PDB file of C-alpha atoms in Angstrom:
ATOM      1  CA  MET X  33       0.000   0.000   0.000  1.00  0.00           C
ATOM      2  CA  SER X  34       1.324   3.454  -0.855  1.00  0.00           C
ATOM      3  CA  GLU X  35       0.184   7.037  -1.150  1.00  0.00           C
ATOM      4  CA  LYS X  36       1.555   9.903  -3.219  1.00  0.00           C
ATOM      5  CA  GLU X  37       2.988  12.910  -1.459  1.00  0.00           C
ATOM      6  CA  ASN X  38       4.391  16.140  -2.820  1.00  0.00           C
ATOM      7  CA  LYS X  39       7.925  14.899  -2.291  1.00  0.00           C
ATOM      8  CA  GLY X  40       7.510  11.308  -3.386  1.00  0.00           C
ATOM      9  CA  ILE X  41       5.823   8.056  -2.505  1.00  0.00           C
ATOM     10  CA  SER X  42       5.196   6.769   1.016  1.00  0.00           C
ATOM     11  CA  GLY X  43       3.881   3.377   2.069  1.00  0.00           C
ATOM     12  CA  SER X  44       4.995  -0.211   2.561  1.00  0.00           C
ATOM     13  CA  GLN X  45       5.246  -3.493   0.714  1.00  0.00           C
ATOM     14  CA  MET X  46       5.602  -7.068   1.881  1.00  0.00           C
ATOM     15  CA  ILE X  47       8.403  -9.197   0.445  1.00  0.00           C
ATOM     16  CA  THR X  48       8.722 -12.948   0.958  1.00  0.00           C
ATOM     17  CA  PHE X  49      12.231 -14.334   1.302  1.00  0.00           C
ATOM     18  CA  ARG X  50      12.710 -18.103   1.231  1.00  0.00           C
ATOM     19  CA  VAL X  51      16.013 -19.938   1.760  1.00  0.00           C
ATOM     20  CA  SER X  52      16.066 -23.691   1.091  1.00  0.00           C
ATOM     21  CA  GLY X  53      18.686 -26.277   1.969  1.00  0.00           C
ATOM     22  CA  LYS X  54      19.845 -28.864   4.485  1.00  0.00           C
ATOM     23  CA  GLU X  55      20.702 -26.190   7.061  1.00  0.00           C
ATOM     24  CA  MET X  56      17.347 -24.459   6.656  1.00  0.00           C
ATOM     25  CA  THR X  57      14.855 -26.903   8.169  1.00  0.00           C
ATOM     26  CA  LYS X  58      12.821 -26.559  11.349  1.00  0.00           C
ATOM     27  CA  GLU X  59      13.363 -30.229  12.225  1.00  0.00           C
ATOM     28  CA  SER X  60      17.113 -29.872  12.716  1.00  0.00           C
ATOM     29  CA  GLY X  61      17.039 -26.183  13.574  1.00  0.00           C
ATOM     30  CA  TYR X  62      18.145 -23.290  11.397  1.00  0.00           C
ATOM     31  CA  ASN X  63      21.926 -22.848  11.246  1.00  0.00           C
ATOM     32  CA  LEU X  64      22.433 -19.311  12.543  1.00  0.00           C
ATOM     33  CA  ASP X  65      25.482 -18.620  10.354  1.00  0.00           C
ATOM     34  CA  TYR X  66      23.464 -19.260   7.206  1.00  0.00           C
ATOM     35  CA  VAL X  67      20.421 -17.404   8.561  1.00  0.00           C
ATOM     36  CA  ILE X  68      22.456 -14.279   9.330  1.00  0.00           C
ATOM     37  CA  GLU X  69      24.133 -14.377   5.910  1.00  0.00           C
ATOM     38  CA  ALA X  70      20.788 -14.853   4.154  1.00  0.00           C
ATOM     39  CA  PHE X  71      19.070 -11.942   5.893  1.00  0.00           C
ATOM     40  CA  SER X  72      22.131  -9.725   5.442  1.00  0.00           C
ATOM     41  CA  ASN X  73      22.116 -10.420   1.697  1.00  0.00           C
ATOM     42  CA  ALA X  74      18.355  -9.760   1.503  1.00  0.00           C
ATOM     43  CA  ASP X  75      18.676  -6.465   3.376  1.00  0.00           C
ATOM     44  CA  ASN X  76      21.586  -5.420   1.171  1.00  0.00           C
ATOM     45  CA  LEU X  77      19.724  -6.255  -2.061  1.00  0.00           C
ATOM     46  CA  ILE X  78      16.647  -4.266  -1.017  1.00  0.00           C
ATOM     47  CA  LYS X  79      18.716  -1.225  -0.033  1.00  0.00           C
ATOM     48  CA  LYS X  80      20.848  -1.438  -3.184  1.00  0.00           C
ATOM     49  CA  THR X  81      17.627  -1.504  -5.216  1.00  0.00           C
ATOM     50  CA  TYR X  82      16.474   1.696  -3.512  1.00  0.00           C
ATOM     51  CA  LEU X  83      19.870   3.298  -4.196  1.00  0.00           C
ATOM     52  CA  ALA X  84      19.955   2.150  -7.834  1.00  0.00           C
ATOM     53  CA  LEU X  85      16.514   3.634  -8.450  1.00  0.00           C
ATOM     54  CA  ASN X  86      17.898   6.904  -7.115  1.00  0.00           C
ATOM     55  CA  ASN X  87      21.164   6.799  -9.127  1.00  0.00           C
ATOM     56  CA  ARG X  88      23.210   6.527  -5.948  1.00  0.00           C
ATOM     57  CA  GLU X  89      25.806   4.158  -4.491  1.00  0.00           C
ATOM     58  CA  ARG X  90      25.946   4.550  -0.699  1.00  0.00           C
ATOM     59  CA  PHE X  91      23.192   4.098   1.892  1.00  0.00           C
ATOM     60  CA  MET X  92      23.513   7.069   4.254  1.00  0.00           C
ATOM     61  CA  GLU X  93      22.034   7.890   7.646  1.00  0.00           C
ATOM     62  CA  HIS X  94      19.254  10.005   6.135  1.00  0.00           C
ATOM     63  CA  ASP X  95      18.310   7.074   3.892  1.00  0.00           C
ATOM     64  CA  ALA X  96      17.543   4.999   6.985  1.00  0.00           C
ATOM     65  CA  GLU X  97      14.807   7.528   7.753  1.00  0.00           C
ATOM     66  CA  LYS X  98      13.278   6.911   4.326  1.00  0.00           C
ATOM     67  CA  LEU X  99      13.640   3.134   3.997  1.00  0.00           C
ATOM     68  CA  THR X 100      13.314   0.488   6.711  1.00  0.00           C
ATOM     69  CA  VAL X 101      13.342  -3.302   6.320  1.00  0.00           C
ATOM     70  CA  ARG X 102      11.625  -5.250   9.111  1.00  0.00           C
ATOM     71  CA  LEU X 103      11.269  -8.980   9.677  1.00  0.00           C
ATOM     72  CA  THR X 104       7.580  -9.473  10.450  1.00  0.00           C
ATOM     73  CA  ASP X 105       7.100 -13.250  10.304  1.00  0.00           C
ATOM     74  CA  VAL X 106       8.907 -16.571   9.853  1.00  0.00           C
ATOM     75  CA  LYS X 107       6.970 -19.562   8.564  1.00  0.00           C
ATOM     76  CA  GLU X 108       7.682 -23.240   8.059  1.00  0.00           C
ATOM     77  CA  GLY X 109       8.716 -24.318   4.597  1.00  0.00           C
ATOM     78  CA  SER X 110      12.506 -24.073   4.523  1.00  0.00           C
ATOM     79  CA  LEU X 111      13.281 -20.663   6.019  1.00  0.00           C
ATOM     80  CA  LEU X 112      10.285 -18.698   4.750  1.00  0.00           C
ATOM     81  CA  SER X 113      10.191 -15.156   6.068  1.00  0.00           C
ATOM     82  CA  GLU X 114       8.114 -12.070   5.473  1.00  0.00           C
ATOM     83  CA  LEU X 115       9.883  -8.725   5.284  1.00  0.00           C
ATOM     84  CA  CYS X 116       8.020  -5.447   5.465  1.00  0.00           C
ATOM     85  CA  VAL X 117       9.719  -2.623   3.573  1.00  0.00           C
ATOM     86  CA  GLN X 118       8.505   0.754   4.799  1.00  0.00           C
ATOM     87  CA  TYR X 119       9.345   3.842   2.773  1.00  0.00           C
ATOM     88  CA  GLN X 120       8.776   7.545   3.250  1.00  0.00           C
ATOM     89  CA  SER X 121       8.747  10.231   0.543  1.00  0.00           C
ATOM     90  CA  ILE X 122      10.941   8.338  -1.899  1.00  0.00           C
ATOM     91  CA  ILE X 123      11.309   8.867  -5.629  1.00  0.00           C
ATOM     92  CA  ALA X 124      12.868   6.758  -8.378  1.00  0.00           C
ATOM     93  CA  PRO X 125      14.437   9.105 -10.959  1.00  0.00           C
ATOM     94  CA  ALA X 126      16.309   6.216 -12.616  1.00  0.00           C
ATOM     95  CA  MET X 127      13.008   4.445 -13.446  1.00  0.00           C
ATOM     96  CA  PRO X 128      10.158   6.889 -12.769  1.00  0.00           C
ATOM     97  CA  PHE X 129       7.480   4.602 -14.247  1.00  0.00           C
ATOM     98  CA  ILE X 130       8.257   1.709 -11.861  1.00  0.00           C
ATOM     99  CA  ILE X 131       7.154   3.675  -8.801  1.00  0.00           C
ATOM    100  CA  SER X 132       3.499   3.302  -9.814  1.00  0.00           C
ATOM    101  CA  ASN X 133       3.785  -0.459  -9.173  1.00  0.00           C
ATOM    102  CA  GLN X 134       2.944  -1.179  -5.516  1.00  0.00           C
ATOM    103  CA  ASP X 135       5.536  -4.001  -5.563  1.00  0.00           C
ATOM    104  CA  PHE X 136       8.177  -1.889  -7.318  1.00  0.00           C
ATOM    105  CA  ILE X 137      11.094  -3.270  -5.264  1.00  0.00           C
ATOM    106  CA  VAL X 138      10.425  -6.912  -6.156  1.00  0.00           C
ATOM    107  CA  GLU X 139       9.538  -5.921  -9.733  1.00  0.00           C
ATOM    108  CA  THR X 140      12.852  -4.098 -10.124  1.00  0.00           C
ATOM    109  CA  ILE X 141      14.824  -7.038  -8.709  1.00  0.00           C
ATOM    110  CA  LYS X 142      12.973  -9.492 -10.988  1.00  0.00           C
ATOM    111  CA  ASP X 143      13.556  -7.434 -14.134  1.00  0.00           C
ATOM    112  CA  ALA X 144      17.206  -6.812 -13.249  1.00  0.00           C
ATOM    113  CA  TYR X 145      17.798 -10.520 -12.630  1.00  0.00           C
ATOM    114  CA  GLU X 146      16.146 -11.552 -15.931  1.00  0.00           C
ATOM    115  CA  TYR X 147      18.074  -8.882 -17.824  1.00  0.00           C
ATOM    116  CA  LEU X 148      21.441  -9.942 -16.374  1.00  0.00           C
ATOM    117  CA  LYS X 149      20.721 -13.638 -16.874  1.00  0.00           C
ATOM    118  CA  THR X 150      19.739 -13.094 -20.519  1.00  0.00           C
ATOM    119  CA  LYS X 151      22.863 -11.049 -21.273  1.00  0.00           C
ATOM    120  CA  ILE X 152      25.119 -13.626 -19.627  1.00  0.00           C
ATOM    121  CA  SER X 153      23.546 -16.518 -21.504  1.00  0.00           C
ATOM    122  CA  ALA X 154      23.876 -14.678 -24.820  1.00  0.00           C
ATOM    123  CA  LYS X 155      27.500 -13.804 -24.093  1.00  0.00           C
ATOM    124  CA  LYS X 156      28.356 -17.428 -23.285  1.00  0.00           C
ATOM    125  CA  GLU X 157      26.730 -18.525 -26.542  1.00  0.00           C
ATOM    126  CA  GLY X 158      28.643 -15.897 -28.490  1.00  0.00           C
ATOM    127  CA  LYS X 159      25.487 -14.089 -29.604  1.00  0.00           C
ATOM    128  CA  PRO X 160      25.339 -10.296 -30.033  1.00  0.00           C
ATOM    129  CA  VAL X 161      22.884  -8.421 -27.829  1.00  0.00           C
ATOM    130  CA  GLU X 162      20.779  -5.383 -28.660  1.00  0.00           C
ATOM    131  CA  VAL X 163      19.007  -3.582 -25.817  1.00  0.00           C
ATOM    132  CA  VAL X 164      15.872  -1.539 -26.508  1.00  0.00           C
ATOM    133  CA  GLN X 165      14.534   0.679 -23.711  1.00  0.00           C
ATOM    134  CA  LYS X 166      10.903   1.753 -23.799  1.00  0.00           C
ATOM    135  CA  ALA X 167       9.218   4.228 -21.479  1.00  0.00           C
ATOM    136  CA  GLY X 168       6.268   2.622 -19.758  1.00  0.00           C
ATOM    137  CA  ALA X 169       7.263  -0.913 -20.772  1.00  0.00           C
ATOM    138  CA  SER X 170       6.542  -3.654 -18.247  1.00  0.00           C
ATOM    139  CA  GLY X 171       8.861  -6.594 -17.685  1.00  0.00           C
ATOM    140  CA  ILE X 172      11.584  -8.026 -19.920  1.00  0.00           C
ATOM    141  CA  ASN X 173      10.865  -9.177 -23.464  1.00  0.00           C
ATOM    142  CA  VAL X 174      13.474 -11.271 -25.318  1.00  0.00           C
ATOM    143  CA  ASN X 175      13.527 -12.064 -29.044  1.00  0.00           C
ATOM    144  CA  ASN X 176      16.052 -13.769 -31.319  1.00  0.00           C
ATOM    145  CA  ASN X 177      16.427 -11.827 -34.567  1.00  0.00           C
ATOM    146  CA  GLN X 178      18.628 -13.922 -36.886  1.00  0.00           C
ATOM    147  CA  GLY X 179      21.089 -14.692 -34.104  1.00  0.00           C
ATOM    148  CA  THR X 180      20.958 -11.300 -32.388  1.00  0.00           C
ATOM    149  CA  ILE X 181      19.328 -11.340 -28.966  1.00  0.00           C
ATOM    150  CA  ILE X 182      17.048  -8.312 -28.612  1.00  0.00           C
ATOM    151  CA  ILE X 183      16.142  -7.417 -25.034  1.00  0.00           C
ATOM    152  CA  THR X 184      13.319  -4.906 -24.588  1.00  0.00           C
ATOM    153  CA  THR X 185      13.277  -3.364 -21.121  1.00  0.00           C
ATOM    154  CA  PRO X 186      11.581  -0.565 -19.192  1.00  0.00           C
ATOM    155  CA  GLN X 187      13.365   2.772 -19.577  1.00  0.00           C
ATOM    156  CA  GLY X 188      16.391   2.971 -17.257  1.00  0.00           C
ATOM    157  CA  LEU X 189      16.401  -0.722 -16.313  1.00  0.00           C
ATOM    158  CA  PRO X 190      19.822  -1.630 -17.835  1.00  0.00           C
ATOM    159  CA  ASN X 191      21.698   0.882 -15.660  1.00  0.00           C
ATOM    160  CA  VAL X 192      19.755  -0.184 -12.572  1.00  0.00           C
ATOM    161  CA  ALA X 193      20.452  -3.862 -13.344  1.00  0.00           C
ATOM    162  CA  GLU X 194      24.197  -3.267 -13.604  1.00  0.00           C
ATOM    163  CA  LYS X 195      24.138  -1.698 -10.131  1.00  0.00           C
ATOM    164  CA  LEU X 196      22.282  -4.741  -8.769  1.00  0.00           C
ATOM    165  CA  ASN X 197      24.766  -7.138 -10.364  1.00  0.00           C
ATOM    166  CA  GLN X 198      26.900  -7.426  -7.222  1.00  0.00           C
ATOM    167  CA  PRO X 199      24.147  -7.885  -4.597  1.00  0.00           C
ATOM    168  CA  ILE X 200      22.459 -10.501  -6.810  1.00  0.00           C
ATOM    169  CA  THR X 201      25.844 -12.186  -7.180  1.00  0.00           C
ATOM    170  CA  ASP X 202      26.290 -12.165  -3.403  1.00  0.00           C
ATOM    171  CA  LEU X 203      23.012 -14.080  -3.074  1.00  0.00           C
ATOM    172  CA  ALA X 204      24.088 -16.568  -5.739  1.00  0.00           C
ATOM    173  CA  GLN X 205      27.502 -17.044  -4.112  1.00  0.00           C
ATOM    174  CA  SER X 206      25.852 -17.990  -0.797  1.00  0.00           C
ATOM    175  CA  ILE X 207      24.336 -21.063  -2.461  1.00  0.00           C
ATOM    176  CA  ASP X 208      26.568 -24.109  -2.078  1.00  0.00           C
ATOM    177  CA  GLY X 209      24.091 -26.633  -3.496  1.00  0.00           C
ATOM    178  CA  LYS X 210      23.861 -28.560  -0.221  1.00  0.00           C
ATOM    179  CA  ASN X 211      23.481 -26.490   2.929  1.00  0.00           C
ATOM    180  CA  VAL X 212      21.773 -23.754   0.926  1.00  0.00           C
ATOM    181  CA  THR X 213      20.276 -24.840  -2.403  1.00  0.00           C
ATOM    182  CA  LYS X 214      17.916 -22.058  -3.418  1.00  0.00           C
ATOM    183  CA  VAL X 215      16.783 -18.533  -2.586  1.00  0.00           C
ATOM    184  CA  GLY X 216      13.341 -17.228  -3.558  1.00  0.00           C
ATOM    185  CA  ILE X 217      12.087 -13.643  -3.510  1.00  0.00           C
ATOM    186  CA  GLY X 218       8.460 -12.693  -4.013  1.00  0.00           C
ATOM    187  CA  THR X 219       5.476 -10.603  -2.999  1.00  0.00           C
ATOM    188  CA  SER X 220       2.555 -11.350  -0.712  1.00  0.00           C
ATOM    189  CA  ASN X 221       1.021 -13.320  -3.606  1.00  0.00           C
ATOM    190  CA  SER X 222       4.021 -15.674  -3.528  1.00  0.00           C
ATOM    191  CA  LEU X 223       2.568 -17.425  -0.487  1.00  0.00           C
ATOM    192  CA  GLN X 224       0.039 -18.980  -2.868  1.00  0.00           C
ATOM    193  CA  HIS X 225       1.860 -18.640  -6.204  1.00  0.00           C
ATOM    194  CA  GLU X 226       5.343 -18.943  -7.685  1.00  0.00           C
ATOM    195  CA  GLU X 227       7.995 -16.545  -6.406  1.00  0.00           C
ATOM    196  CA  ALA X 228       9.074 -13.700  -8.670  1.00  0.00           C
ATOM    197  CA  VAL X 229      12.780 -14.595  -8.516  1.00  0.00           C
ATOM    198  CA  THR X 230      14.407 -17.950  -7.806  1.00  0.00           C
ATOM    199  CA  ILE X 231      18.191 -18.086  -7.553  1.00  0.00           C
ATOM    200  CA  ASP X 232      19.880 -21.495  -7.396  1.00  0.00           C
ATOM    201  CA  SER X 233      23.252 -23.167  -7.984  1.00  0.00           C
ATOM    202  CA  LYS X 234      22.914 -22.629 -11.746  1.00  0.00           C
ATOM    203  CA  ASP X 235      23.122 -18.894 -11.155  1.00  0.00           C
ATOM    204  CA  LYS X 236      26.326 -19.388  -9.200  1.00  0.00           C
ATOM    205  CA  ASP X 237      27.716 -21.342 -12.151  1.00  0.00           C
ATOM    206  CA  ARG X 238      26.711 -18.518 -14.489  1.00  0.00           C
ATOM    207  CA  ALA X 239      29.035 -16.212 -12.573  1.00  0.00           C
ATOM    208  CA  ILE X 240      26.625 -13.292 -12.679  1.00  0.00           C
ATOM    209  CA  MET X 241      29.276 -11.074 -11.168  1.00  0.00           C
ATOM    210  CA  ALA X 242      31.247 -11.099 -14.424  1.00  0.00           C
ATOM    211  CA  ARG X 243      31.334  -7.717 -16.116  1.00  0.00           C
ATOM    212  CA  LEU X 244      28.957  -7.626 -19.064  1.00  0.00           C
TER     213      LEU X 244
END
C-alpha cells in the first residue's frame, strides 16, 4: 500500500524471502550462520535496489529515515520469512514509471535478474545483444532476430540492473548446493503462487558477477 505525497511516494510493501537447503529446516534447527548471511544479503539487495533507483551508491544515515526493512514473520517451509519494507517520501528518478507499481522493489529485482541472466547466456553462446529501452514498458521481453538477442526493457532498467549485479551475485555465491540450495524472492502473492525470482546453484555457475 502506498500514497503519493508532494515529495515522493510513502507506504509499505511485503516481500517474501525463502532460503532452502539442508541447514534451513525446522526439524534440525536453522543454522544461525546461514540465517544471518541470508538476511544480510536480503537487506543489502533491497537497499541497493532503492539506491539504484535513485542513481546513488551509498546508503547514508538520512536514507535509513526513508527506507526500513523489518522482519515481520517466519513460517515453516525451509526458512520462509516475510519482510516489510517501509518507505517515506521516496522517488525513483532512474526508473520513474516503476514507482506506480505497488511491488516496485520486487519488480525491479525481478527485471534486473532476468536482464542480467539473458545477457550472460547470450554472451556465453557468443550471440550479439541489442538492448531496446521503452518508457512505460513492463517486464523483460526477449527475441532472437537472426542470431541477435534483442532485449526490450523498461526505460532505465539496464543501468539499474548493472548496479544490482553485485548484490544478486552475493546471493548466488551464498548457495553451495547442499546447505543452501535455493533462494526465492516474491510478494505477498508468492505465499500462494510462484515466487518472482528464484536463484539457485545454476546462477552461481553462471558467474553473474562477471562484467557484461
